[in-house]
mmCIF file of C-alpha atoms in Angstrom:
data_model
loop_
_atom_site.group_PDB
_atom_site.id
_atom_site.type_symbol
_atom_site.label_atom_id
_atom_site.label_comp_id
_atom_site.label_asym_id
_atom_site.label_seq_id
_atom_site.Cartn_x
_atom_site.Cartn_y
_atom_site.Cartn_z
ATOM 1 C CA UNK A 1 -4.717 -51.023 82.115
ATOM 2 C CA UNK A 2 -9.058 -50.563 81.970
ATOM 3 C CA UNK A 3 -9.491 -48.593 79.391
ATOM 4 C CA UNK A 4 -12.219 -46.935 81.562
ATOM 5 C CA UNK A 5 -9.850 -45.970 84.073
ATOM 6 C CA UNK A 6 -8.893 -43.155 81.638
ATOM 7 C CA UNK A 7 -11.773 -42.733 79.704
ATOM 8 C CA UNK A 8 -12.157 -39.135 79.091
ATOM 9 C CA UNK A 9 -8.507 -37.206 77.796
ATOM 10 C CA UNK A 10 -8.504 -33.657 78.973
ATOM 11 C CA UNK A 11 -8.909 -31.734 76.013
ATOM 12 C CA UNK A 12 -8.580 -28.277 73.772
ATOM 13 C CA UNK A 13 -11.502 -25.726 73.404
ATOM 14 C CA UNK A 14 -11.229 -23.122 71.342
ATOM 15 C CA UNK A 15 -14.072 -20.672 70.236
ATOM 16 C CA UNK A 16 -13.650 -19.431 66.244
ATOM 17 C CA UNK A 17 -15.797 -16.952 66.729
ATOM 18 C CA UNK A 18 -17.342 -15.533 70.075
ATOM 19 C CA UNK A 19 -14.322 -16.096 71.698
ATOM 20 C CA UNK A 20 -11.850 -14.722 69.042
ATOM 21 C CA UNK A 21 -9.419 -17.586 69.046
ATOM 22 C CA UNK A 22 -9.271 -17.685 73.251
ATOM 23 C CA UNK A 23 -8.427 -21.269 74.462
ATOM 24 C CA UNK A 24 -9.252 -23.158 77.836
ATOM 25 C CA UNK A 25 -9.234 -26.635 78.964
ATOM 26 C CA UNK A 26 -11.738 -29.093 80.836
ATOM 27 C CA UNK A 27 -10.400 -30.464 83.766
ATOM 28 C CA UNK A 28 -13.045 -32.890 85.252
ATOM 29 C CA UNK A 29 -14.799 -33.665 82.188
ATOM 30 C CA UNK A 30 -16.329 -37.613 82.601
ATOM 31 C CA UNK A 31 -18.278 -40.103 80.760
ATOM 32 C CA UNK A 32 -20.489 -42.382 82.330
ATOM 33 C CA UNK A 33 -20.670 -46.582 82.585
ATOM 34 C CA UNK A 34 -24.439 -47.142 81.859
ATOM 35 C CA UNK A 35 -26.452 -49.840 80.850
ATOM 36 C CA UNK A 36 -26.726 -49.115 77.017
ATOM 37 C CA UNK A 37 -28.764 -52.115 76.802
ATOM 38 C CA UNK A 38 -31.720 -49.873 78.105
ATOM 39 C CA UNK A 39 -30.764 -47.337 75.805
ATOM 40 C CA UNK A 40 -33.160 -45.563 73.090
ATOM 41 C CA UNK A 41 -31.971 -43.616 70.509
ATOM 42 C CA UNK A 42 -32.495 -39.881 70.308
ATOM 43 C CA UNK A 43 -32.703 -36.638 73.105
ATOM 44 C CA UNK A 44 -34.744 -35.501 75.693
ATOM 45 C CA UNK A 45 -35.836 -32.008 75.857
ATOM 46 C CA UNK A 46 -37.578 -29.469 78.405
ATOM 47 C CA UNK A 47 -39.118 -26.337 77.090
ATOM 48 C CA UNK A 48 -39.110 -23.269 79.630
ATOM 49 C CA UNK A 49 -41.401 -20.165 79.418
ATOM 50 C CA UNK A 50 -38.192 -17.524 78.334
ATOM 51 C CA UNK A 51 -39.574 -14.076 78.982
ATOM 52 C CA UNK A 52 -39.981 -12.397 75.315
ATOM 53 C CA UNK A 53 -37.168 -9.891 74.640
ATOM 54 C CA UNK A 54 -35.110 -10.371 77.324
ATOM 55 C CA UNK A 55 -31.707 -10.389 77.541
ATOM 56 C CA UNK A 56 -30.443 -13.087 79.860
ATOM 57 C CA UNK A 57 -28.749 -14.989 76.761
ATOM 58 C CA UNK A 58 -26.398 -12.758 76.339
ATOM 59 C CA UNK A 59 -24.859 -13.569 80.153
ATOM 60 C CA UNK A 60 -22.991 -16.648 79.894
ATOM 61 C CA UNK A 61 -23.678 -18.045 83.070
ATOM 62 C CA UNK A 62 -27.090 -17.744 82.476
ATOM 63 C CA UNK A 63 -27.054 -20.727 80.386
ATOM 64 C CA UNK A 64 -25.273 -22.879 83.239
ATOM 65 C CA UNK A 65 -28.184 -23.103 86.022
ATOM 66 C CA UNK A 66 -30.210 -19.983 86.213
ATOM 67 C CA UNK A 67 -32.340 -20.745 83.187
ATOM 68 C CA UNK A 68 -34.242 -23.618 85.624
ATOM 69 C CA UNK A 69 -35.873 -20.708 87.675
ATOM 70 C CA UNK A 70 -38.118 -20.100 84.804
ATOM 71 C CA UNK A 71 -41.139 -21.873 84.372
ATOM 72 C CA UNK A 72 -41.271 -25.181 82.619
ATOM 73 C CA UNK A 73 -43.730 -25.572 79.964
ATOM 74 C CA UNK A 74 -43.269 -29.432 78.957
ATOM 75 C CA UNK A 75 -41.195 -32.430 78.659
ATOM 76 C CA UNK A 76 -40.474 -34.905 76.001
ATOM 77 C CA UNK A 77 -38.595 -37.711 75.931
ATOM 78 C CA UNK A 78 -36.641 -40.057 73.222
ATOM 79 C CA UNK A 79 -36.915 -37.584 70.670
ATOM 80 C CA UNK A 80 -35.251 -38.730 67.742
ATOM 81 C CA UNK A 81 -32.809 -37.174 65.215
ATOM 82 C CA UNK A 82 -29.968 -34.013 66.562
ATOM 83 C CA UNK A 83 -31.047 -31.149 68.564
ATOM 84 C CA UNK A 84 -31.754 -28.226 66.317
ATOM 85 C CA UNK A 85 -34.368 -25.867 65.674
ATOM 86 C CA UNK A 86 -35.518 -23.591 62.460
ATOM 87 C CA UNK A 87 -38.352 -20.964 63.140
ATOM 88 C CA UNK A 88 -38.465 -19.058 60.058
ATOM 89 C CA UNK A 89 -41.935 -17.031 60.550
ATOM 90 C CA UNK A 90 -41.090 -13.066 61.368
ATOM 91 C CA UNK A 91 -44.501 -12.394 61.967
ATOM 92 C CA UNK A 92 -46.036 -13.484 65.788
ATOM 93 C CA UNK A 93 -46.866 -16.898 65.820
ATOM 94 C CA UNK A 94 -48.823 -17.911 68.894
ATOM 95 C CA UNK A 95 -48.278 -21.985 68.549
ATOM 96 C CA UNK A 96 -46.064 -24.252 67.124
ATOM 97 C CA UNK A 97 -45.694 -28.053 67.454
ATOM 98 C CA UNK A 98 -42.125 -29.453 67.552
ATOM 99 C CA UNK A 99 -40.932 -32.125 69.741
ATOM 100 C CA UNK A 100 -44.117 -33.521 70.585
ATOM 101 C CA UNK A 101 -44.998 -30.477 72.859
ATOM 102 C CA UNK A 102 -46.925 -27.316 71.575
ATOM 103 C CA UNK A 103 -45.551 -24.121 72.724
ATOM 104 C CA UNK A 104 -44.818 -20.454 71.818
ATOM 105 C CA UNK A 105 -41.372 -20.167 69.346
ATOM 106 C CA UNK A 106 -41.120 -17.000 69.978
ATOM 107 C CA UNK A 107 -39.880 -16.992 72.979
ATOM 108 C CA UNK A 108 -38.932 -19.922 74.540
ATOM 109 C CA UNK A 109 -35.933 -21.813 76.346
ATOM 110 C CA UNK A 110 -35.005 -25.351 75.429
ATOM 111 C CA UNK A 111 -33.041 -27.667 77.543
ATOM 112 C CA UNK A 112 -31.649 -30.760 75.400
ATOM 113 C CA UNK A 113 -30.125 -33.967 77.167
ATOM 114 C CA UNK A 114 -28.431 -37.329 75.979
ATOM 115 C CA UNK A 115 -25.837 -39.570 75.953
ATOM 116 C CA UNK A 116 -23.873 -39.533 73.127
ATOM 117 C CA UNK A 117 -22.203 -43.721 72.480
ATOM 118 C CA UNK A 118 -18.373 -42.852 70.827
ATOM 119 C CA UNK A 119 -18.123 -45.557 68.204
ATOM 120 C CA UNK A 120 -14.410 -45.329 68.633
ATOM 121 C CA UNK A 121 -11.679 -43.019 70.022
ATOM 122 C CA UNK A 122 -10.807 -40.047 67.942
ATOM 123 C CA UNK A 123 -11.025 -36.026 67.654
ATOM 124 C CA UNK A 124 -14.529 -34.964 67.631
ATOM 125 C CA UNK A 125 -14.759 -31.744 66.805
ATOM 126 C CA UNK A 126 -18.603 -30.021 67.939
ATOM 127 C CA UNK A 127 -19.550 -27.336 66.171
ATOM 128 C CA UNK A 128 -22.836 -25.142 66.287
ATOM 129 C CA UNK A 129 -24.663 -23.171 63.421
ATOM 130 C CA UNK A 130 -27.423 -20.890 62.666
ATOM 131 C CA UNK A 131 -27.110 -19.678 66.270
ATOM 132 C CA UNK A 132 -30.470 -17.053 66.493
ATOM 133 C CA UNK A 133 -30.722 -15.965 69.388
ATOM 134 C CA UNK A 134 -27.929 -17.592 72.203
ATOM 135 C CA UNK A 135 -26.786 -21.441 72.532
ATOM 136 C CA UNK A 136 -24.464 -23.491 74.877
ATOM 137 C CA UNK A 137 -23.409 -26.356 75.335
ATOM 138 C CA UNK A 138 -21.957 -28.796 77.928
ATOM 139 C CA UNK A 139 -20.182 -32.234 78.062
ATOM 140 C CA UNK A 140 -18.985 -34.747 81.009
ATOM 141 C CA UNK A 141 -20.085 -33.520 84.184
ATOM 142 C CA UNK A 142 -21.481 -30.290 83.751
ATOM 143 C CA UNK A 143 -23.680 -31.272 81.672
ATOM 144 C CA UNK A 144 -25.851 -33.244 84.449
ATOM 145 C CA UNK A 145 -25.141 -36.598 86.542
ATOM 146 C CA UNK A 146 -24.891 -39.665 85.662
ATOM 147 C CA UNK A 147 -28.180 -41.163 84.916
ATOM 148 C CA UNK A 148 -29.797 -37.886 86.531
ATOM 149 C CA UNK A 149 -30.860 -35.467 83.975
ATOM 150 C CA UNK A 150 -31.919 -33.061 86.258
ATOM 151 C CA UNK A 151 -28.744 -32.930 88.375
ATOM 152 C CA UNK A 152 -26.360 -30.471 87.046
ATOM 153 C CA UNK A 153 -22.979 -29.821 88.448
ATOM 154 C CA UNK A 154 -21.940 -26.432 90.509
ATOM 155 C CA UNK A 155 -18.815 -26.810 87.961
ATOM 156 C CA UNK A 156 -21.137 -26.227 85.300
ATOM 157 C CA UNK A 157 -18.503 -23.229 84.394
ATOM 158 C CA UNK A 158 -15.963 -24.683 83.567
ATOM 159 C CA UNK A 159 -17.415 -27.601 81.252
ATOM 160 C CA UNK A 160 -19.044 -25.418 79.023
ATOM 161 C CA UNK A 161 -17.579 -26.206 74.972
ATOM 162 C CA UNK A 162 -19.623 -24.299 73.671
ATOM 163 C CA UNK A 163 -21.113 -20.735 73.603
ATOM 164 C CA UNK A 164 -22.154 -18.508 70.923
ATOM 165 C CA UNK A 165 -25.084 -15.566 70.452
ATOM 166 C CA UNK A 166 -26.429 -14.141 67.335
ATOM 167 C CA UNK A 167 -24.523 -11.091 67.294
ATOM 168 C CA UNK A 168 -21.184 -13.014 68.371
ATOM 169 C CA UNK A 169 -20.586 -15.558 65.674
ATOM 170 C CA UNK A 170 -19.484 -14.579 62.116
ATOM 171 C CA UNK A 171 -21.966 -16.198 59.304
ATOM 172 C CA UNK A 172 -23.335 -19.616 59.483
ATOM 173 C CA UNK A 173 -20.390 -21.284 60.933
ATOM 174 C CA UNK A 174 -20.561 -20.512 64.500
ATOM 175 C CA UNK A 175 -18.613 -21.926 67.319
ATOM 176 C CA UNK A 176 -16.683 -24.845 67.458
ATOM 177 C CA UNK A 177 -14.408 -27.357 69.515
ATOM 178 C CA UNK A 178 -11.811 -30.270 69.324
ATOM 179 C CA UNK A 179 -12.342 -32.914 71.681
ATOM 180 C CA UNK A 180 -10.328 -36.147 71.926
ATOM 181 C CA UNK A 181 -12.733 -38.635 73.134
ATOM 182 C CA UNK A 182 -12.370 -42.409 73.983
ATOM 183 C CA UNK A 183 -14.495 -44.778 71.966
ATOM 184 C CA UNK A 184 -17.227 -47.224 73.640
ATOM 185 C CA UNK A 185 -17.870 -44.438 76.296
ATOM 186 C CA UNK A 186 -21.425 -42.560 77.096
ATOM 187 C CA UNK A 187 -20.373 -38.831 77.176
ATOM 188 C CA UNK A 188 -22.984 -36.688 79.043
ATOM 189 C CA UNK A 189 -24.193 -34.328 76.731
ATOM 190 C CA UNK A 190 -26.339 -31.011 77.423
ATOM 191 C CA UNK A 191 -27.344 -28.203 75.015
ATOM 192 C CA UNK A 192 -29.261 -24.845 76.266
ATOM 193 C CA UNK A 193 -30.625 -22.764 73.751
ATOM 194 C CA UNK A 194 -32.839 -19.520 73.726
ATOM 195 C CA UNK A 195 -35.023 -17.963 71.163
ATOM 196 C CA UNK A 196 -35.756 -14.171 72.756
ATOM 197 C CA UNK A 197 -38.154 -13.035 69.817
ATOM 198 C CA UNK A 198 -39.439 -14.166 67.258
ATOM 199 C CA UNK A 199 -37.107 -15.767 64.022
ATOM 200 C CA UNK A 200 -35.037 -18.270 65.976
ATOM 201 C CA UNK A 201 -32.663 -21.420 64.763
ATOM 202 C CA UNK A 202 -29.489 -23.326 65.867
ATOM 203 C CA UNK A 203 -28.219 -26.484 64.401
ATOM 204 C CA UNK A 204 -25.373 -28.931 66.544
ATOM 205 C CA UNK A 205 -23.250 -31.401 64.736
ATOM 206 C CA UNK A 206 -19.923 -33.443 65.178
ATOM 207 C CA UNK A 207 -17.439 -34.507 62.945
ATOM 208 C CA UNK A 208 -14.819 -36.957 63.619
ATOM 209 C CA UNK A 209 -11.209 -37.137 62.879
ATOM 210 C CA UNK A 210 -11.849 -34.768 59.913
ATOM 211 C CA UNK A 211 -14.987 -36.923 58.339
ATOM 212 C CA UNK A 212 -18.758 -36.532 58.460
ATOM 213 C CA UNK A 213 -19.915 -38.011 61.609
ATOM 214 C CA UNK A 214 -23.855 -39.151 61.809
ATOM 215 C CA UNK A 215 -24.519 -37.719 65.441
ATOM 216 C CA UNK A 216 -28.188 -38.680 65.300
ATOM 217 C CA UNK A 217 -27.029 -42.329 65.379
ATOM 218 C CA UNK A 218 -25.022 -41.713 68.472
ATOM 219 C CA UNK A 219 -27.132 -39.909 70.744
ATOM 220 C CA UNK A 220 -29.292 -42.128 73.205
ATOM 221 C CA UNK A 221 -31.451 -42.147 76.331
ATOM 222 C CA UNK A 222 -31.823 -43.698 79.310
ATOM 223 C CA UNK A 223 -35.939 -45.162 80.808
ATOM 224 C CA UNK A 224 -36.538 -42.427 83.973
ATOM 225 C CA UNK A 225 -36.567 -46.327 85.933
ATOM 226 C CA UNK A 226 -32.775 -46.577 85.772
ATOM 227 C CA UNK A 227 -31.465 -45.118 88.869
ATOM 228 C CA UNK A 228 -27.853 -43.732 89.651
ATOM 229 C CA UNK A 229 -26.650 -46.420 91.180
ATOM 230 C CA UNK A 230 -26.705 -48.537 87.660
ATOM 231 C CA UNK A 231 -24.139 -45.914 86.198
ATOM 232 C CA UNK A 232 -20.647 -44.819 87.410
ATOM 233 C CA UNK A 233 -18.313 -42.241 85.813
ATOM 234 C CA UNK A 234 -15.604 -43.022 84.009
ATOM 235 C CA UNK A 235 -12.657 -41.192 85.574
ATOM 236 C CA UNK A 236 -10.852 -38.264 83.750
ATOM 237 C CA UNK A 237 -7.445 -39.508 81.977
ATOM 238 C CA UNK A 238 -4.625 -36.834 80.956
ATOM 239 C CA UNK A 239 -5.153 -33.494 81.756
ATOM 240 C CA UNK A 240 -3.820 -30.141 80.442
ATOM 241 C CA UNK A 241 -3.234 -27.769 83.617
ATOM 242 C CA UNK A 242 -2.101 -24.467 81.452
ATOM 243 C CA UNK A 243 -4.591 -24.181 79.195
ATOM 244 C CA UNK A 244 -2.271 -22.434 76.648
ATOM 245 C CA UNK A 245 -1.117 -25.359 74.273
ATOM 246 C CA UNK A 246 -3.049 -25.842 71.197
ATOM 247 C CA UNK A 247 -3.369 -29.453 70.210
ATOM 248 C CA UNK A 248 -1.503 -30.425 67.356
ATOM 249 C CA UNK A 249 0.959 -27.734 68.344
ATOM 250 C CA UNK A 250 4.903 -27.896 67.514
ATOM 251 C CA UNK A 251 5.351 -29.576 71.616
ATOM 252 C CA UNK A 252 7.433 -32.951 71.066
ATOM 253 C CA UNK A 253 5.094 -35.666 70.561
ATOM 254 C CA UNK A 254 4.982 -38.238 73.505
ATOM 255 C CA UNK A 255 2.855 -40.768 74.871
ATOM 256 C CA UNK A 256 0.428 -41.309 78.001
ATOM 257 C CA UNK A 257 -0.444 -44.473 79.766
ATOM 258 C CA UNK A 258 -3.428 -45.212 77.495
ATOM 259 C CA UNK A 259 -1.007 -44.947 74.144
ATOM 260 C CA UNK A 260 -2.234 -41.817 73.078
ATOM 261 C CA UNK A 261 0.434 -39.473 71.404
ATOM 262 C CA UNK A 262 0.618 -36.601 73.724
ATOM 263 C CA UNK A 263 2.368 -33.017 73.628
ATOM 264 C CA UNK A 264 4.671 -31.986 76.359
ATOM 265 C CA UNK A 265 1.804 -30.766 78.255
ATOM 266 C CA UNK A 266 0.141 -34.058 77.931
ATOM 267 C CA UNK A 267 -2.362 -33.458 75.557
ATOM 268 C CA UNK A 268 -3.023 -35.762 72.493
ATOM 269 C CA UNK A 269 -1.422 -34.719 69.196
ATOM 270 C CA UNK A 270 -4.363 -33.866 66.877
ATOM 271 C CA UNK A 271 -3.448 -35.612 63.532
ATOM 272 C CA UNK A 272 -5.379 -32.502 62.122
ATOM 273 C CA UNK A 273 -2.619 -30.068 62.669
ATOM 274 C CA UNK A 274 -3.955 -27.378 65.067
ATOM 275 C CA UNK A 275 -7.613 -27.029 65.862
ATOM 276 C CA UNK A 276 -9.651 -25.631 63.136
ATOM 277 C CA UNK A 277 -13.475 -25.693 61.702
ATOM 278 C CA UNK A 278 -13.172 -28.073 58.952
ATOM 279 C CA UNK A 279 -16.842 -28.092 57.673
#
């Protein structure tokens, strides 16, 4: 059976802080067939004019489309390293250069995009820190379209992994999610963070199957040239319909088409017991 046929397994999210232990699932979550032998290492980022003090990052769906009425500032593209940001200064600062774009930091609204290549398939577990002031993120098809950075899915909702605001997460640790991913697949990636005033930071990393795991080596783009019909989506593989099962919970262990060990809801066994932070 084509591997790609069931690239993406439906998967656990679970928020450690924010979301005080609440679980949900992703239901349409794909990865894309591109040609990573245009690829470039690195992220693309737009910068938005976020209006200084406001409170729109505190409204979760905010984060999913809104954000783009604002007013772009600039664009950069191939930007290598992970997505994160560290403004430190607490008095006004009226310029800044990150990025390759100078721009406010006090207030500002960043939109990240990439591709990140699985080396192999495994639990990836995403985790934010440092969140100051709001950050979310998305994967598969709400993060955008295949090979179209600016198209973002109406489903946005419900492929979000990742949300967490200053005064929602507890310490440094943040949020955090378990995600069984298929290896040699480009999952759409898409990160939306806000700094309202002033001191501002978030970091984003991965770890996989319990181990360090060197996202900036993973995360790629695509040349603006390569048009959508050079990609397809990978369709979504086993899906969890309840929404209630931890992975790695005490379900009898089975198997799906593709050989993963599944629960009796279907989804893989995590190897790591249930889901949990292990930074």
């Amino acid at each position: 059976m084509n591997i790609y046929k069931f690239a993406l397994l439906s998967l656990l999210i679970f928020f450690s802080h924010c979301s005080a232990g609440v679980t949900s699932t992703i239901d349409t979550n794909y990865g894309c067939l591109v040609p990573t032998n245009l690829f470039t290492q690195g992220f693309n980022v737009k910068l938005f004019d976020y209006p200084l003090l406001a409170k729109d990052y505190l409204t979760s769906s905010f984060y999913y489309s809104d954000y783009r009425t604002l007013q772009q500032i600039s664009l950069a593209t191939a930007i290598p390293g992970a997505p994160s940001f560290l403004f430190e200064d607490y008095a006004s600062v009226s310029s800044t250069s990150l990025w390759n774009i100078a721009f406010n930091p006090n207030n500002f609204l960043g939109e990240f995009t990439t591709y990140l290549l699985t080396p192999e398939t495994g639990f990836y577990e995403f985790y934010f820190g440092d969140i100051d002031d709001g950050c979310m993120a998305f994967i598969g098809n709400g993060a955008f379209a295949c090979c179209e950075f600016d198209e973002i899915s109406m489903d946005a909702a419900n492929q979000q992994i990742l949300y967490a605001t200053y005064s929602s997460q507890t310490g440094a640790t943040g949020d955090a999610a378990l995600i069984y991913l298929v290896g040699n697949i480009s999952y759409l990636l898409r990160i939306v963070y806000v700094n309202a005033n002033r001191y501002g930071s978030f970091s984003f990393n991965i770890m996989l199957n319990g181990q360090n795991f060197p996202v900036e080596n993973y995360l790629f783009v695509l040349p603006s040239s390569v048009t959508p019909s050079e990609c397809t989506s990978s369709a979504p593989g086993i899906r969890e319909s309840t929404g209630t099962t931890p992975v790695g919970s005490s379900d009898t262990a089975g198997t799906n088409s593709n050989g993963a060990a599944t629960n009796s809801n279907g989804q893989p066994t995590n190897p790591y017991g249930a889901a949990t932070n292990a930074k």
